[in-house]
């Protein structure tokens, strides 16, 4: 069976492998289709496309956008879009600039909590990529303030944590329209992360979202059943991926861990035709 994984991060955002390394890992693991979905960035896509050329691996250009939903975040995946679309690239650049300013504010909060991380070190850790909280967590580990990533999030930088500062987020309409106008399809990411997953899917479907990520490691079986029903009712595409960022505590690589059906890819590519002008 074809192996497919439509959700992963590279060094262009908060993953630890470069886009070419992700392509190499996908080939080693026998995958046939991947999508690169960095946070607020398309910068890794050209490298991934080039690395996959003539290998038999299909790379779908993608990204993961943070949208607002009241005080909470909903992440929307975009697939099959034009990685050079100017309107989208301009907006993403604005979002990344805001992330730099936001990281400085998180550093101030951590410093006032007695944790001596520096903005300069966080920039070094992020390298060329989008600055995201996992880079800040790494700096916190380095100064000995926490033992691991999870402790950094659980104690300090989770969404209600004492050092949290929000990112610049798009409204659901703006996020979905930005993806559509760049020729891509928009998918509600990881429904298990939201307090009312089915409510979020219905609301975002009202804003024009095309599908929902059903095959996701943390989606429990009962939720998958409910998502299947709502997807059938609303005509949504059923997609999936493992949200691979880095090796797990045992060195395991979770890329390709879900049985994502081929019709997820076929439906994405067919639906994207609607948005091409
Ligand atoms: P940011 O885009 O800077 O807000 O960082 C978000 C990233 O941090 C997510 O994509 C995850 O990789 C990670 N993350 C967010 N919340 C948590 C959490 N509670 N525990 C572990 N990692 C998290
Ligand atoms: Mn991430
Ligand atoms: Mn996400
Ligand atoms: Mn993700």
PDB file of C-alpha atoms and ligand atoms in Angstrom:
ATOM      1  CA  UNK A   1       0.000   0.000   0.000  1.00  0.00           C
ATOM      2  CA  UNK A   2       1.130   3.477  -0.745  1.00  0.00           C
ATOM      3  CA  UNK A   3       2.417   5.238   2.322  1.00  0.00           C
ATOM      4  CA  UNK A   4       1.447   8.844   2.706  1.00  0.00           C
ATOM      5  CA  UNK A   5       2.175  11.534   5.312  1.00  0.00           C
ATOM      6  CA  UNK A   6       0.765  15.009   4.754  1.00  0.00           C
ATOM      7  CA  UNK A   7       1.937  16.863   7.871  1.00  0.00           C
ATOM      8  CA  UNK A   8       5.572  17.493   8.849  1.00  0.00           C
ATOM      9  CA  UNK A   9       7.956  20.292   9.804  1.00  0.00           C
ATOM     10  CA  UNK A  10      11.491  21.085   8.645  1.00  0.00           C
ATOM     11  CA  UNK A  11      14.193  23.496   9.806  1.00  0.00           C
ATOM     12  CA  UNK A  12      12.216  26.156   7.898  1.00  0.00           C
ATOM     13  CA  UNK A  13      10.075  26.191  11.045  1.00  0.00           C
ATOM     14  CA  UNK A  14      10.427  24.079  14.208  1.00  0.00           C
ATOM     15  CA  UNK A  15      11.490  20.709  12.813  1.00  0.00           C
ATOM     16  CA  UNK A  16      15.047  19.452  13.291  1.00  0.00           C
ATOM     17  CA  UNK A  17      15.608  18.032   9.783  1.00  0.00           C
ATOM     18  CA  UNK A  18      16.158  20.098   6.662  1.00  0.00           C
ATOM     19  CA  UNK A  19      13.672  19.686   3.800  1.00  0.00           C
ATOM     20  CA  UNK A  20      16.175  17.441   1.929  1.00  0.00           C
ATOM     21  CA  UNK A  21      16.699  15.300   5.024  1.00  0.00           C
ATOM     22  CA  UNK A  22      12.931  14.850   5.339  1.00  0.00           C
ATOM     23  CA  UNK A  23      12.847  13.676   1.722  1.00  0.00           C
ATOM     24  CA  UNK A  24      15.662  11.206   2.436  1.00  0.00           C
ATOM     25  CA  UNK A  25      13.867   9.865   5.537  1.00  0.00           C
ATOM     26  CA  UNK A  26      10.597   9.555   3.582  1.00  0.00           C
ATOM     27  CA  UNK A  27      12.386   7.523   0.880  1.00  0.00           C
ATOM     28  CA  UNK A  28      14.104   5.300   3.465  1.00  0.00           C
ATOM     29  CA  UNK A  29      10.734   4.638   5.044  1.00  0.00           C
ATOM     30  CA  UNK A  30       9.146   3.768   1.706  1.00  0.00           C
ATOM     31  CA  UNK A  31       6.734   6.692   1.555  1.00  0.00           C
ATOM     32  CA  UNK A  32       5.213   7.636  -1.788  1.00  0.00           C
ATOM     33  CA  UNK A  33       3.700  11.061  -0.995  1.00  0.00           C
ATOM     34  CA  UNK A  34       4.614  13.669   1.613  1.00  0.00           C
ATOM     35  CA  UNK A  35       3.563  17.249   2.199  1.00  0.00           C
ATOM     36  CA  UNK A  36       5.888  19.742   3.876  1.00  0.00           C
ATOM     37  CA  UNK A  37       3.795  21.911   6.226  1.00  0.00           C
ATOM     38  CA  UNK A  38       6.022  24.391   8.042  1.00  0.00           C
ATOM     39  CA  UNK A  39       4.460  26.963  10.354  1.00  0.00           C
ATOM     40  CA  UNK A  40       3.779  30.233   8.518  1.00  0.00           C
ATOM     41  CA  UNK A  41       6.428  29.457   5.901  1.00  0.00           C
ATOM     42  CA  UNK A  42       6.871  28.126   2.383  1.00  0.00           C
ATOM     43  CA  UNK A  43      10.630  28.666   2.465  1.00  0.00           C
ATOM     44  CA  UNK A  44      11.455  24.944   2.660  1.00  0.00           C
ATOM     45  CA  UNK A  45       9.243  23.884  -0.233  1.00  0.00           C
ATOM     46  CA  UNK A  46      11.617  24.519  -3.190  1.00  0.00           C
ATOM     47  CA  UNK A  47      14.389  22.486  -1.504  1.00  0.00           C
ATOM     48  CA  UNK A  48      12.017  19.580  -0.794  1.00  0.00           C
ATOM     49  CA  UNK A  49      10.706  19.609  -4.388  1.00  0.00           C
ATOM     50  CA  UNK A  50      14.261  19.639  -5.756  1.00  0.00           C
ATOM     51  CA  UNK A  51      15.414  16.830  -3.440  1.00  0.00           C
ATOM     52  CA  UNK A  52      12.486  14.625  -4.470  1.00  0.00           C
ATOM     53  CA  UNK A  53      12.977  15.092  -8.209  1.00  0.00           C
ATOM     54  CA  UNK A  54      13.480  11.762 -10.037  1.00  0.00           C
ATOM     55  CA  UNK A  55      13.131   9.751  -6.816  1.00  0.00           C
ATOM     56  CA  UNK A  56       9.532   8.570  -7.246  1.00  0.00           C
ATOM     57  CA  UNK A  57       8.504  10.490  -4.114  1.00  0.00           C
ATOM     58  CA  UNK A  58       5.780  13.091  -4.620  1.00  0.00           C
ATOM     59  CA  UNK A  59       6.109  16.268  -2.528  1.00  0.00           C
ATOM     60  CA  UNK A  60       3.013  18.430  -2.099  1.00  0.00           C
ATOM     61  CA  UNK A  61       3.710  22.107  -1.372  1.00  0.00           C
ATOM     62  CA  UNK A  62       2.090  22.959   1.944  1.00  0.00           C
ATOM     63  CA  UNK A  63       2.115  25.050   5.092  1.00  0.00           C
ATOM     64  CA  UNK A  64       0.422  25.309   8.482  1.00  0.00           C
ATOM     65  CA  UNK A  65      -1.190  28.638   9.346  1.00  0.00           C
ATOM     66  CA  UNK A  66      -2.183  29.733  12.838  1.00  0.00           C
ATOM     67  CA  UNK A  67      -5.726  31.137  12.833  1.00  0.00           C
ATOM     68  CA  UNK A  68      -7.577  32.639  15.751  1.00  0.00           C
ATOM     69  CA  UNK A  69     -10.731  31.195  17.204  1.00  0.00           C
ATOM     70  CA  UNK A  70     -11.742  33.411  20.073  1.00  0.00           C
ATOM     71  CA  UNK A  71      -8.879  33.280  22.551  1.00  0.00           C
ATOM     72  CA  UNK A  72      -7.677  29.955  21.107  1.00  0.00           C
ATOM     73  CA  UNK A  73      -5.657  28.859  18.100  1.00  0.00           C
ATOM     74  CA  UNK A  74      -6.907  26.712  15.282  1.00  0.00           C
ATOM     75  CA  UNK A  75      -4.274  25.518  12.820  1.00  0.00           C
ATOM     76  CA  UNK A  76      -5.174  25.328   9.148  1.00  0.00           C
ATOM     77  CA  UNK A  77      -3.076  23.319   6.689  1.00  0.00           C
ATOM     78  CA  UNK A  78      -2.763  24.514   3.092  1.00  0.00           C
ATOM     79  CA  UNK A  79      -1.950  22.018   0.310  1.00  0.00           C
ATOM     80  CA  UNK A  80      -1.135  22.221  -3.363  1.00  0.00           C
ATOM     81  CA  UNK A  81      -0.642  25.951  -3.356  1.00  0.00           C
ATOM     82  CA  UNK A  82       1.747  28.015  -5.433  1.00  0.00           C
ATOM     83  CA  UNK A  83       4.861  28.366  -3.250  1.00  0.00           C
ATOM     84  CA  UNK A  84       5.704  31.629  -5.024  1.00  0.00           C
ATOM     85  CA  UNK A  85       2.309  33.320  -4.630  1.00  0.00           C
ATOM     86  CA  UNK A  86       3.102  36.935  -3.798  1.00  0.00           C
ATOM     87  CA  UNK A  87       0.122  37.819  -1.612  1.00  0.00           C
ATOM     88  CA  UNK A  88       0.669  34.745   0.518  1.00  0.00           C
ATOM     89  CA  UNK A  89       4.427  35.247   0.762  1.00  0.00           C
ATOM     90  CA  UNK A  90       3.980  38.883   1.851  1.00  0.00           C
ATOM     91  CA  UNK A  91       1.541  37.895   4.579  1.00  0.00           C
ATOM     92  CA  UNK A  92       3.828  35.101   5.780  1.00  0.00           C
ATOM     93  CA  UNK A  93       6.777  37.507   5.951  1.00  0.00           C
ATOM     94  CA  UNK A  94       4.666  39.801   8.137  1.00  0.00           C
ATOM     95  CA  UNK A  95       3.731  36.889  10.390  1.00  0.00           C
ATOM     96  CA  UNK A  96       7.381  35.850  10.739  1.00  0.00           C
ATOM     97  CA  UNK A  97       8.460  39.416  11.605  1.00  0.00           C
ATOM     98  CA  UNK A  98       5.856  39.482  14.316  1.00  0.00           C
ATOM     99  CA  UNK A  99       7.208  36.168  15.666  1.00  0.00           C
ATOM    100  CA  UNK A 100      10.629  37.816  16.203  1.00  0.00           C
ATOM    101  CA  UNK A 101       9.071  40.604  18.217  1.00  0.00           C
ATOM    102  CA  UNK A 102       6.979  38.060  20.123  1.00  0.00           C
ATOM    103  CA  UNK A 103      10.052  35.910  20.940  1.00  0.00           C
ATOM    104  CA  UNK A 104      11.700  39.002  22.443  1.00  0.00           C
ATOM    105  CA  UNK A 105       8.666  39.498  24.659  1.00  0.00           C
ATOM    106  CA  UNK A 106       8.705  35.836  25.737  1.00  0.00           C
ATOM    107  CA  UNK A 107      12.417  36.223  26.608  1.00  0.00           C
ATOM    108  CA  UNK A 108      11.554  39.249  28.785  1.00  0.00           C
ATOM    109  CA  UNK A 109       8.922  37.227  30.617  1.00  0.00           C
ATOM    110  CA  UNK A 110      11.264  34.272  31.119  1.00  0.00           C
ATOM    111  CA  UNK A 111      14.031  36.592  32.355  1.00  0.00           C
ATOM    112  CA  UNK A 112      11.664  38.128  34.879  1.00  0.00           C
ATOM    113  CA  UNK A 113      10.858  34.579  36.035  1.00  0.00           C
ATOM    114  CA  UNK A 114      14.602  34.062  36.646  1.00  0.00           C
ATOM    115  CA  UNK A 115      15.377  32.075  33.485  1.00  0.00           C
ATOM    116  CA  UNK A 116      18.435  33.592  31.765  1.00  0.00           C
ATOM    117  CA  UNK A 117      17.691  32.763  28.111  1.00  0.00           C
ATOM    118  CA  UNK A 118      18.744  35.288  25.489  1.00  0.00           C
ATOM    119  CA  UNK A 119      17.039  36.345  22.275  1.00  0.00           C
ATOM    120  CA  UNK A 120      20.363  36.032  20.425  1.00  0.00           C
ATOM    121  CA  UNK A 121      20.748  32.377  21.374  1.00  0.00           C
ATOM    122  CA  UNK A 122      17.158  31.614  20.361  1.00  0.00           C
ATOM    123  CA  UNK A 123      17.829  33.168  16.949  1.00  0.00           C
ATOM    124  CA  UNK A 124      20.938  30.982  16.607  1.00  0.00           C
ATOM    125  CA  UNK A 125      18.903  27.883  17.468  1.00  0.00           C
ATOM    126  CA  UNK A 126      16.165  28.821  14.983  1.00  0.00           C
ATOM    127  CA  UNK A 127      18.800  29.430  12.273  1.00  0.00           C
ATOM    128  CA  UNK A 128      17.182  30.440   9.000  1.00  0.00           C
ATOM    129  CA  UNK A 129      13.811  29.132  10.132  1.00  0.00           C
ATOM    130  CA  UNK A 130      10.685  30.694  11.593  1.00  0.00           C
ATOM    131  CA  UNK A 131      11.189  31.332  15.346  1.00  0.00           C
ATOM    132  CA  UNK A 132       8.801  29.110  17.296  1.00  0.00           C
ATOM    133  CA  UNK A 133       8.357  28.050  20.895  1.00  0.00           C
ATOM    134  CA  UNK A 134      10.318  24.770  20.516  1.00  0.00           C
ATOM    135  CA  UNK A 135      13.433  26.889  19.835  1.00  0.00           C
ATOM    136  CA  UNK A 136      12.766  28.806  23.046  1.00  0.00           C
ATOM    137  CA  UNK A 137      12.274  25.483  24.868  1.00  0.00           C
ATOM    138  CA  UNK A 138      15.683  24.338  23.606  1.00  0.00           C
ATOM    139  CA  UNK A 139      17.323  27.509  24.961  1.00  0.00           C
ATOM    140  CA  UNK A 140      15.597  26.870  28.307  1.00  0.00           C
ATOM    141  CA  UNK A 141      17.026  23.329  28.393  1.00  0.00           C
ATOM    142  CA  UNK A 142      20.505  24.676  27.589  1.00  0.00           C
ATOM    143  CA  UNK A 143      20.495  27.043  30.572  1.00  0.00           C
ATOM    144  CA  UNK A 144      19.301  24.223  32.818  1.00  0.00           C
ATOM    145  CA  UNK A 145      15.928  25.806  33.632  1.00  0.00           C
ATOM    146  CA  UNK A 146      14.033  22.684  32.507  1.00  0.00           C
ATOM    147  CA  UNK A 147      14.958  19.088  31.768  1.00  0.00           C
ATOM    148  CA  UNK A 148      13.152  18.708  28.448  1.00  0.00           C
ATOM    149  CA  UNK A 149      10.764  20.256  25.922  1.00  0.00           C
ATOM    150  CA  UNK A 150       7.653  19.077  27.649  1.00  0.00           C
ATOM    151  CA  UNK A 151       8.665  20.616  30.968  1.00  0.00           C
ATOM    152  CA  UNK A 152       9.363  23.931  29.216  1.00  0.00           C
ATOM    153  CA  UNK A 153       5.853  23.893  27.747  1.00  0.00           C
ATOM    154  CA  UNK A 154       4.073  22.517  30.791  1.00  0.00           C
ATOM    155  CA  UNK A 155       5.614  24.986  33.241  1.00  0.00           C
ATOM    156  CA  UNK A 156       6.183  28.141  31.218  1.00  0.00           C
ATOM    157  CA  UNK A 157       5.268  28.482  27.556  1.00  0.00           C
ATOM    158  CA  UNK A 158       2.035  26.575  26.958  1.00  0.00           C
ATOM    159  CA  UNK A 159      -0.889  28.704  25.752  1.00  0.00           C
ATOM    160  CA  UNK A 160      -1.934  29.702  29.264  1.00  0.00           C
ATOM    161  CA  UNK A 161       1.618  29.608  30.668  1.00  0.00           C
ATOM    162  CA  UNK A 162       3.262  32.472  32.565  1.00  0.00           C
ATOM    163  CA  UNK A 163       5.668  33.264  29.708  1.00  0.00           C
ATOM    164  CA  UNK A 164       3.216  32.884  26.820  1.00  0.00           C
ATOM    165  CA  UNK A 165       2.744  35.625  24.252  1.00  0.00           C
ATOM    166  CA  UNK A 166       0.416  35.030  21.267  1.00  0.00           C
ATOM    167  CA  UNK A 167       1.567  35.101  17.645  1.00  0.00           C
ATOM    168  CA  UNK A 168       0.034  37.283  14.963  1.00  0.00           C
ATOM    169  CA  UNK A 169      -2.885  35.129  13.919  1.00  0.00           C
ATOM    170  CA  UNK A 170      -5.243  35.392  10.996  1.00  0.00           C
ATOM    171  CA  UNK A 171      -9.006  35.291  11.219  1.00  0.00           C
ATOM    172  CA  UNK A 172     -10.384  31.977   9.912  1.00  0.00           C
ATOM    173  CA  UNK A 173     -11.784  33.712   6.799  1.00  0.00           C
ATOM    174  CA  UNK A 174      -8.503  35.463   6.038  1.00  0.00           C
ATOM    175  CA  UNK A 175      -6.424  32.305   6.569  1.00  0.00           C
ATOM    176  CA  UNK A 176      -8.657  30.161   4.381  1.00  0.00           C
ATOM    177  CA  UNK A 177      -8.966  32.834   1.660  1.00  0.00           C
ATOM    178  CA  UNK A 178      -5.197  33.352   1.615  1.00  0.00           C
ATOM    179  CA  UNK A 179      -4.704  29.631   0.933  1.00  0.00           C
ATOM    180  CA  UNK A 180      -7.463  29.532  -1.700  1.00  0.00           C
ATOM    181  CA  UNK A 181      -6.204  32.569  -3.579  1.00  0.00           C
ATOM    182  CA  UNK A 182      -2.764  30.888  -3.766  1.00  0.00           C
ATOM    183  CA  UNK A 183      -4.424  27.872  -5.424  1.00  0.00           C
ATOM    184  CA  UNK A 184      -4.421  25.600  -2.376  1.00  0.00           C
ATOM    185  CA  UNK A 185      -6.950  23.663  -0.330  1.00  0.00           C
ATOM    186  CA  UNK A 186      -7.484  24.435   3.363  1.00  0.00           C
ATOM    187  CA  UNK A 187      -7.736  21.699   5.995  1.00  0.00           C
ATOM    188  CA  UNK A 188      -8.498  21.910   9.747  1.00  0.00           C
ATOM    189  CA  UNK A 189      -5.381  20.454  11.460  1.00  0.00           C
ATOM    190  CA  UNK A 190      -5.336  18.113  14.505  1.00  0.00           C
ATOM    191  CA  UNK A 191      -8.973  18.375  15.694  1.00  0.00           C
ATOM    192  CA  UNK A 192      -8.061  16.564  18.938  1.00  0.00           C
ATOM    193  CA  UNK A 193      -6.340  19.758  20.111  1.00  0.00           C
ATOM    194  CA  UNK A 194      -9.552  21.770  20.335  1.00  0.00           C
ATOM    195  CA  UNK A 195     -12.053  21.789  23.176  1.00  0.00           C
ATOM    196  CA  UNK A 196     -14.958  21.322  20.729  1.00  0.00           C
ATOM    197  CA  UNK A 197     -13.453  19.661  17.646  1.00  0.00           C
ATOM    198  CA  UNK A 198     -16.707  19.067  15.773  1.00  0.00           C
ATOM    199  CA  UNK A 199     -17.820  22.640  16.510  1.00  0.00           C
ATOM    200  CA  UNK A 200     -14.529  23.939  15.071  1.00  0.00           C
ATOM    201  CA  UNK A 201     -14.920  21.796  11.943  1.00  0.00           C
ATOM    202  CA  UNK A 202     -18.496  23.044  11.404  1.00  0.00           C
ATOM    203  CA  UNK A 203     -17.508  26.653  11.989  1.00  0.00           C
ATOM    204  CA  UNK A 204     -14.488  26.495   9.675  1.00  0.00           C
ATOM    205  CA  UNK A 205     -16.539  24.658   7.031  1.00  0.00           C
ATOM    206  CA  UNK A 206     -18.822  27.700   7.166  1.00  0.00           C
ATOM    207  CA  UNK A 207     -15.764  29.810   6.289  1.00  0.00           C
ATOM    208  CA  UNK A 208     -14.983  27.582   3.288  1.00  0.00           C
ATOM    209  CA  UNK A 209     -12.510  25.049   4.658  1.00  0.00           C
ATOM    210  CA  UNK A 210     -12.113  22.031   2.343  1.00  0.00           C
ATOM    211  CA  UNK A 211     -11.274  19.202   4.692  1.00  0.00           C
ATOM    212  CA  UNK A 212     -10.248  17.870   8.053  1.00  0.00           C
ATOM    213  CA  UNK A 213      -7.221  15.962   9.358  1.00  0.00           C
ATOM    214  CA  UNK A 214      -8.742  12.686  10.546  1.00  0.00           C
ATOM    215  CA  UNK A 215      -5.673  10.413  10.388  1.00  0.00           C
ATOM    216  CA  UNK A 216      -3.640  12.065  13.154  1.00  0.00           C
ATOM    217  CA  UNK A 217      -1.835  10.183  15.942  1.00  0.00           C
ATOM    218  CA  UNK A 218      -3.590  11.926  18.851  1.00  0.00           C
ATOM    219  CA  UNK A 219      -7.119  11.754  17.388  1.00  0.00           C
ATOM    220  CA  UNK A 220      -8.871   9.089  19.522  1.00  0.00           C
ATOM    221  CA  UNK A 221     -10.992   6.427  17.732  1.00  0.00           C
ATOM    222  CA  UNK A 222     -14.315   7.902  18.850  1.00  0.00           C
ATOM    223  CA  UNK A 223     -13.322  11.346  17.556  1.00  0.00           C
ATOM    224  CA  UNK A 224     -12.277   9.803  14.229  1.00  0.00           C
ATOM    225  CA  UNK A 225     -15.751   8.272  13.912  1.00  0.00           C
ATOM    226  CA  UNK A 226     -17.422  11.596  14.633  1.00  0.00           C
ATOM    227  CA  UNK A 227     -15.091  13.403  12.211  1.00  0.00           C
ATOM    228  CA  UNK A 228     -15.880  10.867   9.500  1.00  0.00           C
ATOM    229  CA  UNK A 229     -19.577  11.536   9.950  1.00  0.00           C
ATOM    230  CA  UNK A 230     -19.278  15.304   9.881  1.00  0.00           C
ATOM    231  CA  UNK A 231     -16.908  15.111   6.878  1.00  0.00           C
ATOM    232  CA  UNK A 232     -19.460  12.991   4.977  1.00  0.00           C
ATOM    233  CA  UNK A 233     -22.272  15.345   5.931  1.00  0.00           C
ATOM    234  CA  UNK A 234     -20.393  18.479   4.851  1.00  0.00           C
ATOM    235  CA  UNK A 235     -18.491  17.021   1.865  1.00  0.00           C
ATOM    236  CA  UNK A 236     -15.075  17.553   3.461  1.00  0.00           C
ATOM    237  CA  UNK A 237     -11.849  15.876   2.333  1.00  0.00           C
ATOM    238  CA  UNK A 238     -10.404  13.448   4.913  1.00  0.00           C
ATOM    239  CA  UNK A 239      -6.638  13.895   5.222  1.00  0.00           C
ATOM    240  CA  UNK A 240      -3.907  12.927   7.629  1.00  0.00           C
ATOM    241  CA  UNK A 241      -0.311  13.063   8.748  1.00  0.00           C
ATOM    242  CA  UNK A 242       1.887  12.580  11.787  1.00  0.00           C
ATOM    243  CA  UNK A 243       3.105  16.153  12.486  1.00  0.00           C
ATOM    244  CA  UNK A 244       6.698  14.950  12.566  1.00  0.00           C
ATOM    245  CA  UNK A 245       9.123  17.494  14.089  1.00  0.00           C
ATOM    246  CA  UNK A 246      12.005  15.513  15.622  1.00  0.00           C
ATOM    247  CA  UNK A 247      12.902  12.005  16.773  1.00  0.00           C
ATOM    248  CA  UNK A 248      10.953  10.822  19.817  1.00  0.00           C
ATOM    249  CA  UNK A 249      12.552  10.116  23.220  1.00  0.00           C
ATOM    250  CA  UNK A 250      13.623   6.637  22.002  1.00  0.00           C
ATOM    251  CA  UNK A 251      15.023   7.955  18.742  1.00  0.00           C
ATOM    252  CA  UNK A 252      11.957   6.746  16.834  1.00  0.00           C
ATOM    253  CA  UNK A 253      10.845   8.662  13.736  1.00  0.00           C
ATOM    254  CA  UNK A 254       7.088   8.991  13.562  1.00  0.00           C
ATOM    255  CA  UNK A 255       6.930   9.950   9.883  1.00  0.00           C
ATOM    256  CA  UNK A 256       4.432   7.738   8.029  1.00  0.00           C
ATOM    257  CA  UNK A 257       2.813   6.381  11.186  1.00  0.00           C
ATOM    258  CA  UNK A 258      -0.796   6.757   9.961  1.00  0.00           C
ATOM    259  CA  UNK A 259      -2.547   4.847   7.155  1.00  0.00           C
ATOM    260  CA  UNK A 260      -3.543   7.871   5.123  1.00  0.00           C
ATOM    261  CA  UNK A 261      -5.574   6.703   2.098  1.00  0.00           C
ATOM    262  CA  UNK A 262      -4.530   7.551  -1.463  1.00  0.00           C
ATOM    263  CA  UNK A 263      -7.907   9.217  -2.050  1.00  0.00           C
ATOM    264  CA  UNK A 264      -6.841  11.948   0.419  1.00  0.00           C
ATOM    265  CA  UNK A 265      -4.141  12.961  -2.069  1.00  0.00           C
ATOM    266  CA  UNK A 266      -6.403  12.532  -5.108  1.00  0.00           C
ATOM    267  CA  UNK A 267      -9.125  14.660  -3.478  1.00  0.00           C
ATOM    268  CA  UNK A 268      -6.673  17.388  -2.482  1.00  0.00           C
ATOM    269  CA  UNK A 269      -5.257  17.651  -6.002  1.00  0.00           C
ATOM    270  CA  UNK A 270      -8.718  17.574  -7.601  1.00  0.00           C
ATOM    271  CA  UNK A 271     -10.121  20.194  -5.199  1.00  0.00           C
ATOM    272  CA  UNK A 272      -7.100  22.469  -5.717  1.00  0.00           C
ATOM    273  CA  UNK A 273      -8.119  22.777  -9.387  1.00  0.00           C
ATOM    274  CA  UNK A 274     -11.115  24.831  -8.185  1.00  0.00           C
ATOM    275  CA  UNK A 275      -8.877  27.498  -6.789  1.00  0.00           C
ATOM    276  CA  UNK A 276      -6.491  27.788  -9.731  1.00  0.00           C
ATOM    277  CA  UNK A 277      -7.199  30.796 -11.903  1.00  0.00           C
TER     278      UNK A 277
HETATM  279  P1  LIG B   1       4.514  28.645  18.131  1.00  0.00           P
HETATM  280  O1  LIG B   1       4.224  28.467  16.666  1.00  0.00           O
HETATM  281  O2  LIG B   1       5.744  29.437  18.374  1.00  0.00           O
HETATM  282  O3  LIG B   1       3.324  29.131  18.904  1.00  0.00           O
HETATM  283  O4  LIG B   1       4.875  27.189  18.678  1.00  0.00           O
HETATM  284  C1  LIG B   1       3.965  26.179  18.459  1.00  0.00           C
HETATM  285  C2  LIG B   1       4.680  24.825  18.427  1.00  0.00           C
HETATM  286  O5  LIG B   1       5.085  24.492  19.743  1.00  0.00           O
HETATM  287  C3  LIG B   1       3.731  23.718  18.002  1.00  0.00           C
HETATM  288  O6  LIG B   1       3.743  23.578  16.618  1.00  0.00           O
HETATM  289  C4  LIG B   1       4.342  22.530  18.677  1.00  0.00           C
HETATM  290  O7  LIG B   1       5.474  22.127  17.922  1.00  0.00           O
HETATM  291  C5  LIG B   1       4.830  23.118  19.988  1.00  0.00           C
HETATM  292  N1  LIG B   1       3.839  23.082  21.087  1.00  0.00           N
HETATM  293  C6  LIG B   1       2.786  23.924  21.316  1.00  0.00           C
HETATM  294  N2  LIG B   1       2.137  23.643  22.444  1.00  0.00           N
HETATM  295  C7  LIG B   1       2.785  22.590  22.993  1.00  0.00           C
HETATM  296  C8  LIG B   1       2.607  21.834  24.189  1.00  0.00           C
HETATM  297  N3  LIG B   1       1.632  22.122  25.079  1.00  0.00           N
HETATM  298  N4  LIG B   1       3.479  20.817  24.421  1.00  0.00           N
HETATM  299  C9  LIG B   1       4.493  20.555  23.542  1.00  0.00           C
HETATM  300  N5  LIG B   1       4.717  21.227  22.409  1.00  0.00           N
HETATM  301  C10 LIG B   1       3.877  22.225  22.119  1.00  0.00           C
HETATM  302 MN1  LIG B   2       5.477  22.859  15.568  1.00  0.00          MN
HETATM  303 MN1  LIG B   3      -0.303  22.593  14.632  1.00  0.00          MN
HETATM  304 MN1  LIG B   4       2.203  20.857  12.678  1.00  0.00          MN
END
